[in-house]
Coordinates of N, CA and C in Angstrom, one line a residue:
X1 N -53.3 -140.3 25.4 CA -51.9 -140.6 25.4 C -51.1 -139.7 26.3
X2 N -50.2 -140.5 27.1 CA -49.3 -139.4 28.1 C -48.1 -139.5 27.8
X3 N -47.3 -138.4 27.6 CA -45.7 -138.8 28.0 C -45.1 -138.9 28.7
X4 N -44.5 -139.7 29.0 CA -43.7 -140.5 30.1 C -42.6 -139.6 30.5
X5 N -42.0 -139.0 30.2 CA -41.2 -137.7 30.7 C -39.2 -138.4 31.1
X6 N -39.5 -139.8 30.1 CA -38.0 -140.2 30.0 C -37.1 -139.6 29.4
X7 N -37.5 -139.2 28.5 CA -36.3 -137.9 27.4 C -35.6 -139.2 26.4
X8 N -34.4 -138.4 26.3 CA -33.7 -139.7 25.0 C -33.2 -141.1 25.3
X9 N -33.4 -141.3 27.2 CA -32.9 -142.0 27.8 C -33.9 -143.5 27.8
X10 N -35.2 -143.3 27.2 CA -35.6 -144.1 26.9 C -36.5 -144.9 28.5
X11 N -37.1 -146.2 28.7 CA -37.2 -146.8 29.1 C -37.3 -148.2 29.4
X12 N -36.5 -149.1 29.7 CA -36.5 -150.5 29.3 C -36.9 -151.5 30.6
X13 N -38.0 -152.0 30.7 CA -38.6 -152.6 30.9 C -37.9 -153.8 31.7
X14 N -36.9 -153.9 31.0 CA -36.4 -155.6 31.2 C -34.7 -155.3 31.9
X15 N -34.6 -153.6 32.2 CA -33.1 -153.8 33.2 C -33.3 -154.0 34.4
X16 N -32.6 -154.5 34.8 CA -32.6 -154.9 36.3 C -33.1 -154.1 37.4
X17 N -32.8 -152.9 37.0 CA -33.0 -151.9 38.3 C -34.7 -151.4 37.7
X18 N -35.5 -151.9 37.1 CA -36.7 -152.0 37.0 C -37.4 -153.0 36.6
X19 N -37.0 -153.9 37.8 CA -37.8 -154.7 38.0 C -38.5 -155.1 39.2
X20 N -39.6 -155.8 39.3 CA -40.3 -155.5 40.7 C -39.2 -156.4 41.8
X21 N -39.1 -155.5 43.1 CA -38.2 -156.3 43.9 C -38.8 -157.4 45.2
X22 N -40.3 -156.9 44.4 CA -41.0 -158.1 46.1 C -41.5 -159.0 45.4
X23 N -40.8 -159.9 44.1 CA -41.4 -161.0 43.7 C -40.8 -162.1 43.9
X24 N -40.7 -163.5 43.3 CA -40.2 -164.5 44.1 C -38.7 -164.5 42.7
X25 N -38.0 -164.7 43.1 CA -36.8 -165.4 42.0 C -36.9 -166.1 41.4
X26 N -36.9 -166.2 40.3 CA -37.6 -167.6 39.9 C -36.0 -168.9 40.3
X27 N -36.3 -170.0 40.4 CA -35.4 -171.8 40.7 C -34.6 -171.0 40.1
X28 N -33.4 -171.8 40.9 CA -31.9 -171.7 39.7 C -30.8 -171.6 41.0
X29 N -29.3 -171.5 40.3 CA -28.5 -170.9 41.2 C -28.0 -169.6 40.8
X30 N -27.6 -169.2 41.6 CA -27.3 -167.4 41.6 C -25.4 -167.2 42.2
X31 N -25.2 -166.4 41.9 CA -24.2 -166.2 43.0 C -24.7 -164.9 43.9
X32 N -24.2 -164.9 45.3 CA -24.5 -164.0 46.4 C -23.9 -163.8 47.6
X33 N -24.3 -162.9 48.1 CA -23.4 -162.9 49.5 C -24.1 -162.9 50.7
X34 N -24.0 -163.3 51.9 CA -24.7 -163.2 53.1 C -24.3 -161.5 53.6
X35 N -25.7 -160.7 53.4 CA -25.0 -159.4 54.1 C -25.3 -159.2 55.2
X36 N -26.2 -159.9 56.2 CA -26.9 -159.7 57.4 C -27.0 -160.9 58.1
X37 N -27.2 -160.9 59.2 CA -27.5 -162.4 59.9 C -27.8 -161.8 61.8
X38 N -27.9 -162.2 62.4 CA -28.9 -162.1 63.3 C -29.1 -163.5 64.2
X39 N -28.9 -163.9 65.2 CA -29.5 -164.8 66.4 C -30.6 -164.6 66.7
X40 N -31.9 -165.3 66.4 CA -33.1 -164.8 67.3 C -33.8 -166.1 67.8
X41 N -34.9 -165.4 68.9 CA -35.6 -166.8 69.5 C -36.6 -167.1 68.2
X42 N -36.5 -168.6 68.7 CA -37.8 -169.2 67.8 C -39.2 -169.0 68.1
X43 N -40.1 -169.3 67.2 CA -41.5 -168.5 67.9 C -41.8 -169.1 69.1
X44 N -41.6 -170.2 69.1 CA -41.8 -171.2 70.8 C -41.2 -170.9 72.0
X45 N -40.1 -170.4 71.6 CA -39.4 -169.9 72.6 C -38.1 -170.6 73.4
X46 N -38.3 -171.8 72.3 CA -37.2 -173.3 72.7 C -36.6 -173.3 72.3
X47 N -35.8 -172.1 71.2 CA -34.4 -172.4 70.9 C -34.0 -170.8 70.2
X48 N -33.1 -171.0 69.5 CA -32.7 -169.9 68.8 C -32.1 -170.5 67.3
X49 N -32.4 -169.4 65.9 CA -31.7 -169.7 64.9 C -31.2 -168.3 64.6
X50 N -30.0 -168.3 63.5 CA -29.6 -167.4 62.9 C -30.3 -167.5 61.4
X51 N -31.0 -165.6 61.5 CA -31.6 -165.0 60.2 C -31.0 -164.4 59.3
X52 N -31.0 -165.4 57.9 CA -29.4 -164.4 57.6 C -30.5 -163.9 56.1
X53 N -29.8 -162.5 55.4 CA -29.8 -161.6 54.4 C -29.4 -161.9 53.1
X54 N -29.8 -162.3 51.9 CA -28.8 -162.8 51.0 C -28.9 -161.7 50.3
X55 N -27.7 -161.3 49.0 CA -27.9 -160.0 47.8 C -27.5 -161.2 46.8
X56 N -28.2 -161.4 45.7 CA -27.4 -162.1 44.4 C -27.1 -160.9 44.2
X57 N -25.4 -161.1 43.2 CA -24.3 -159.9 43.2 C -24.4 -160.3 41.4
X58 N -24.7 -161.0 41.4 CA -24.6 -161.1 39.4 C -26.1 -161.3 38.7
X59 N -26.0 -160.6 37.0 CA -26.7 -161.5 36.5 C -28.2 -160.9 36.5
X60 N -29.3 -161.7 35.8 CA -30.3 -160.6 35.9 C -31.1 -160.6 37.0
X61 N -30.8 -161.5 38.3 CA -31.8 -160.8 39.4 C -30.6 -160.4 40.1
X62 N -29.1 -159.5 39.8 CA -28.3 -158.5 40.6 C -28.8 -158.0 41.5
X63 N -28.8 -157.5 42.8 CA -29.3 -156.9 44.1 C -30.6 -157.4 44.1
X64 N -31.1 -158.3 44.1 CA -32.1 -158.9 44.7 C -31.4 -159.6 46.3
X65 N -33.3 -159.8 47.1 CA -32.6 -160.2 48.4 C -33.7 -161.4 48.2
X66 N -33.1 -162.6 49.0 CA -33.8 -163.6 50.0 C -32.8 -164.1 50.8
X67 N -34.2 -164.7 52.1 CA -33.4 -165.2 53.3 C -33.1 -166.5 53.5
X68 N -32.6 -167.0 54.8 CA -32.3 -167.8 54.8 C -32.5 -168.2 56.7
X69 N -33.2 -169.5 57.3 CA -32.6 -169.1 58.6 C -32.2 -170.8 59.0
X70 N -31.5 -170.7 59.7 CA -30.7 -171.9 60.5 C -31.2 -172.2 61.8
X71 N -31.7 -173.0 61.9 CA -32.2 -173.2 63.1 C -30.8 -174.0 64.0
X72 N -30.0 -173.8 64.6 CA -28.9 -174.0 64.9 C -28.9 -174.4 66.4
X73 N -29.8 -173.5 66.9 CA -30.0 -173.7 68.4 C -30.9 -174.4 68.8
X74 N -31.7 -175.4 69.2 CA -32.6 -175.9 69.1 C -32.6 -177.3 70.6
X75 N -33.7 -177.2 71.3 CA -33.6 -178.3 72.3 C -33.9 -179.7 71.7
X76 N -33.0 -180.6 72.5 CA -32.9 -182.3 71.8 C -33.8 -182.5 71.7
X77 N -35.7 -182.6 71.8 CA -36.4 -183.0 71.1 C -37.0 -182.6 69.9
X78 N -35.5 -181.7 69.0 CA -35.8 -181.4 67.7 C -34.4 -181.7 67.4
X79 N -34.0 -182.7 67.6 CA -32.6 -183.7 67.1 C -33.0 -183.3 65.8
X80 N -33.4 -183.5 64.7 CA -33.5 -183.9 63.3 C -33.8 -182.5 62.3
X81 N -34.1 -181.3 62.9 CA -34.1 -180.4 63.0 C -33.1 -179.4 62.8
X82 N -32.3 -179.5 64.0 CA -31.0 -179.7 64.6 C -29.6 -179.8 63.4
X83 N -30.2 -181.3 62.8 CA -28.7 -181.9 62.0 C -29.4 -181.3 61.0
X84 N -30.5 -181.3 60.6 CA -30.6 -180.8 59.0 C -29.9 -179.3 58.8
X85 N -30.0 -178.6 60.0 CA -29.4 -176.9 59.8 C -28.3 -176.7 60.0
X86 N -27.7 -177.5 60.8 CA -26.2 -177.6 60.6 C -25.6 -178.1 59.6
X87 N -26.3 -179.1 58.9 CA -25.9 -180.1 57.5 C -25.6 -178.7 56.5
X88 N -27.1 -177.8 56.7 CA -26.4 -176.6 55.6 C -25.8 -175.8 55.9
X89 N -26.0 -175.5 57.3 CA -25.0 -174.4 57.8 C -23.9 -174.4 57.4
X90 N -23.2 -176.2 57.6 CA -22.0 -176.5 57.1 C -21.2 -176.5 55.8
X91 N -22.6 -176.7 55.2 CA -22.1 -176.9 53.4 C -21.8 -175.4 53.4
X92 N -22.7 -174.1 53.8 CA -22.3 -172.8 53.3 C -21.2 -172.2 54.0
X93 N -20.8 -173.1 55.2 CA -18.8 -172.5 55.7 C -17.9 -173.2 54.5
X94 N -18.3 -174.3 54.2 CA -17.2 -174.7 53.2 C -17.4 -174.1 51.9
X95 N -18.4 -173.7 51.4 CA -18.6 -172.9 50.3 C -17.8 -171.4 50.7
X96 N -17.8 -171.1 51.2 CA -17.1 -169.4 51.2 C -15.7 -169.8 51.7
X97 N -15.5 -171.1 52.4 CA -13.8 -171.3 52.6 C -13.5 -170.9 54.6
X98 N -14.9 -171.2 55.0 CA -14.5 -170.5 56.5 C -14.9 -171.9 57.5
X99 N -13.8 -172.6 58.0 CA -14.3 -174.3 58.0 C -14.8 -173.7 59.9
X100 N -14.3 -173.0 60.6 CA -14.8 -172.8 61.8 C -15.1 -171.2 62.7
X101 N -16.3 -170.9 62.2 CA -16.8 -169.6 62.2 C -16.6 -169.2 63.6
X102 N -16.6 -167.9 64.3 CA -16.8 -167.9 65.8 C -17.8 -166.8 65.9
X103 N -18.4 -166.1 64.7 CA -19.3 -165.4 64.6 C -19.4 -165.1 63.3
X104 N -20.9 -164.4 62.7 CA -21.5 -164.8 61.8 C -21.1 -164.2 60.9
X105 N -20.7 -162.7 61.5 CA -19.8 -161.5 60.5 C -18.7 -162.2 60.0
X106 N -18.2 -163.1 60.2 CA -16.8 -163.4 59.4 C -17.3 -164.3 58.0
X107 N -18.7 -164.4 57.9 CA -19.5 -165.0 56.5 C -20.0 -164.2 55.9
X108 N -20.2 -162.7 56.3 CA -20.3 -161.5 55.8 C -19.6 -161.4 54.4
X109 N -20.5 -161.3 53.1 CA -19.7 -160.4 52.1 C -18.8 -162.0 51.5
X110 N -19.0 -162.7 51.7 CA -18.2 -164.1 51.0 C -18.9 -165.0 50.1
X111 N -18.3 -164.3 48.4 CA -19.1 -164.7 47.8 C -19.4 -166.8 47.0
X112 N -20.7 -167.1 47.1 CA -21.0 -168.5 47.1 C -22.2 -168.5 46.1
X113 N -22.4 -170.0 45.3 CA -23.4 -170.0 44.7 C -24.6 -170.6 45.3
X114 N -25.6 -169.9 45.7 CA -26.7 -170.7 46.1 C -27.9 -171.1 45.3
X115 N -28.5 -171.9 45.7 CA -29.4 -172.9 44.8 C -31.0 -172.7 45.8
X116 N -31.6 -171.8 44.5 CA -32.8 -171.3 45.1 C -34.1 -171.8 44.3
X117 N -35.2 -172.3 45.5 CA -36.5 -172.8 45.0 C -37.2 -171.5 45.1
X118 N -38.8 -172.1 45.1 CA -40.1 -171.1 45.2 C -40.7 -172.1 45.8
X119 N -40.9 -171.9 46.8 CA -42.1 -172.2 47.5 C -43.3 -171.9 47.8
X120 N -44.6 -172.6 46.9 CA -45.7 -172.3 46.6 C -46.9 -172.4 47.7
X121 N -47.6 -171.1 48.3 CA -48.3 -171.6 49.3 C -49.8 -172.0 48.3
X122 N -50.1 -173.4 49.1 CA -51.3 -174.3 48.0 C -52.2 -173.8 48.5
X123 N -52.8 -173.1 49.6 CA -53.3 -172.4 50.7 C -54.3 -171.2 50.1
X124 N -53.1 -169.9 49.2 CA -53.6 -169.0 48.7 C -53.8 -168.1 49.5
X125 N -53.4 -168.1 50.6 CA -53.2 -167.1 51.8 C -52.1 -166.4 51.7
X126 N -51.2 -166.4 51.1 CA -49.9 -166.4 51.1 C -49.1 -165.7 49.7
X127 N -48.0 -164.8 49.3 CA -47.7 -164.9 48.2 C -46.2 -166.2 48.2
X128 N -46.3 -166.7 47.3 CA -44.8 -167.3 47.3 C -43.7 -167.3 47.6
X129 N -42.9 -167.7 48.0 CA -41.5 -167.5 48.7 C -40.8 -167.9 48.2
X130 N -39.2 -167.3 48.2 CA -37.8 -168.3 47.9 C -37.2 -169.1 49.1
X131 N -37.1 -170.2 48.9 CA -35.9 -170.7 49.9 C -34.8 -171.0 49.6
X132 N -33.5 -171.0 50.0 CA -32.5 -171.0 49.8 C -32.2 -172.4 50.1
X133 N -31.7 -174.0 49.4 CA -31.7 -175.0 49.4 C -30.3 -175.6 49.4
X134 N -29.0 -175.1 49.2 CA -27.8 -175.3 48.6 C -27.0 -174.3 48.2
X135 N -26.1 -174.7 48.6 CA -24.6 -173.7 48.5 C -23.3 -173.9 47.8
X136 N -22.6 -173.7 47.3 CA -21.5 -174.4 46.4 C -20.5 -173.3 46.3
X137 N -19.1 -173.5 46.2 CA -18.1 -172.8 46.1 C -18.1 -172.0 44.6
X138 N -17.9 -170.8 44.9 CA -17.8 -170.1 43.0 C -16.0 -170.1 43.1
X139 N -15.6 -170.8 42.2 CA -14.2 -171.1 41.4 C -13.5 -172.3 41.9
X140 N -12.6 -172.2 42.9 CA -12.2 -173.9 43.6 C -13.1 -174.6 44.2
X141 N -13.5 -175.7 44.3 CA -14.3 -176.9 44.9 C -14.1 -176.9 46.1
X142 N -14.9 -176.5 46.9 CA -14.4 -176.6 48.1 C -14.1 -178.1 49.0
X143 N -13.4 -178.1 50.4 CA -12.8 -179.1 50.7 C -13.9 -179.9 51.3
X144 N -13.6 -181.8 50.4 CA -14.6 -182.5 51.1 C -13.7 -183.5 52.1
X145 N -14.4 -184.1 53.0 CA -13.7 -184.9 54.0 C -12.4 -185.9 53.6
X146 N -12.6 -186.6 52.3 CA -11.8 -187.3 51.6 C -10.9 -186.5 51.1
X147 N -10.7 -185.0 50.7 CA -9.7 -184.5 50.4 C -8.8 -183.7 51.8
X148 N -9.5 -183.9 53.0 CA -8.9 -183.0 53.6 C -8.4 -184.4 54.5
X149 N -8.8 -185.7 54.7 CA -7.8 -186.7 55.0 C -6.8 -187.0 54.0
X150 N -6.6 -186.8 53.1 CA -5.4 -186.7 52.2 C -4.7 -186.2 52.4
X151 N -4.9 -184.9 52.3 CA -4.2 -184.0 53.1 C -3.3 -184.1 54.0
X152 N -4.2 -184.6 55.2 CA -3.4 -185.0 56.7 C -2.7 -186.3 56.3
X153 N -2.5 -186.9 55.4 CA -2.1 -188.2 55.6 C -2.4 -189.1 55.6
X154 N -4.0 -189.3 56.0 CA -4.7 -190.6 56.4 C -5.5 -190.7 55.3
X155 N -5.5 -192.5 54.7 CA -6.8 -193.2 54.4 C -7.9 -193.1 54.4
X156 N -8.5 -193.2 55.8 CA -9.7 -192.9 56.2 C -10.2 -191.3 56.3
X157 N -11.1 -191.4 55.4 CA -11.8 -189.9 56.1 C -12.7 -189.4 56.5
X158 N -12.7 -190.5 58.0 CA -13.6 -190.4 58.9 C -13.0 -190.4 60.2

């Protein structure tokens, strides 16, 4: 038998700040903030995405990280590619409220709910991963195209 040398302070197993930090999150949404992001080439060498940093800020995985990357930059024969990363890029400007970024620090620190899997490698080569799937506003709904032709005046919101 050894003693652990915690004193009256005890040890709990199940607080946050002892828990392992290189394991996968388990599904769910979280709330978090982008605290890093980064431009880099793709391994091919044919385009560029941005690498971004995530912290969940609440709750029981609080300061945990996963990433996220946008393939944003990308040559037209990855059209489809292309629209799917801007499809989320876009959802997570309108989740923090920033409808036209001109750099990536201004998404810095703006807190959103994201919607996180685990991605299982079937392989076994691999340990598991989180991906980051979905973004949503934490308190007002953010603005959809039908509310922001309303807005302007018009019917159509297209």
């Amino acid at each position: 038998m050894a003693d652990l040398g915690f004193g009256d302070i005890g040890f709990d197993a199940t607080a946050p700040e002892n828990q392992r930090t290189n394991s996968v999150v388990p599904a769910g949404e979280y709330p978090a903030i982008m605290v890093e992001s980064e431009k880099k080439p793709t391994n091919a060498n044919d385009g560029h995405y941005l690498k971004t940093k995530w912290q969940i800020v609440a709750g029981e995985f609080q300061n945990r990280i996963v990433f996220k990357n946008f393939n944003l930059w990308l040559p037209p024969h990855k059209e489809q590619a292309l629209q799917i990363a801007r499809g989320e890029f876009s959802e997570f400007c309108r989740a923090v409220g920033v409808a036209n970024p001109k750099d990536s620090s201004e998404l810095h620190n703006k807190p959103c709910q994201i919607k996180v899997k685990v991605r299982v490698d079937k392989t076994g080569q691999y340990d598991d991963q989180n991906d980051i799937s979905g973004f949503k506003s934490i308190g007002k709904p953010a603005a959809t195209p039908v509310a922001v032709a309303a807005a302007a005046g018009s019917d159509n919101p297209w």
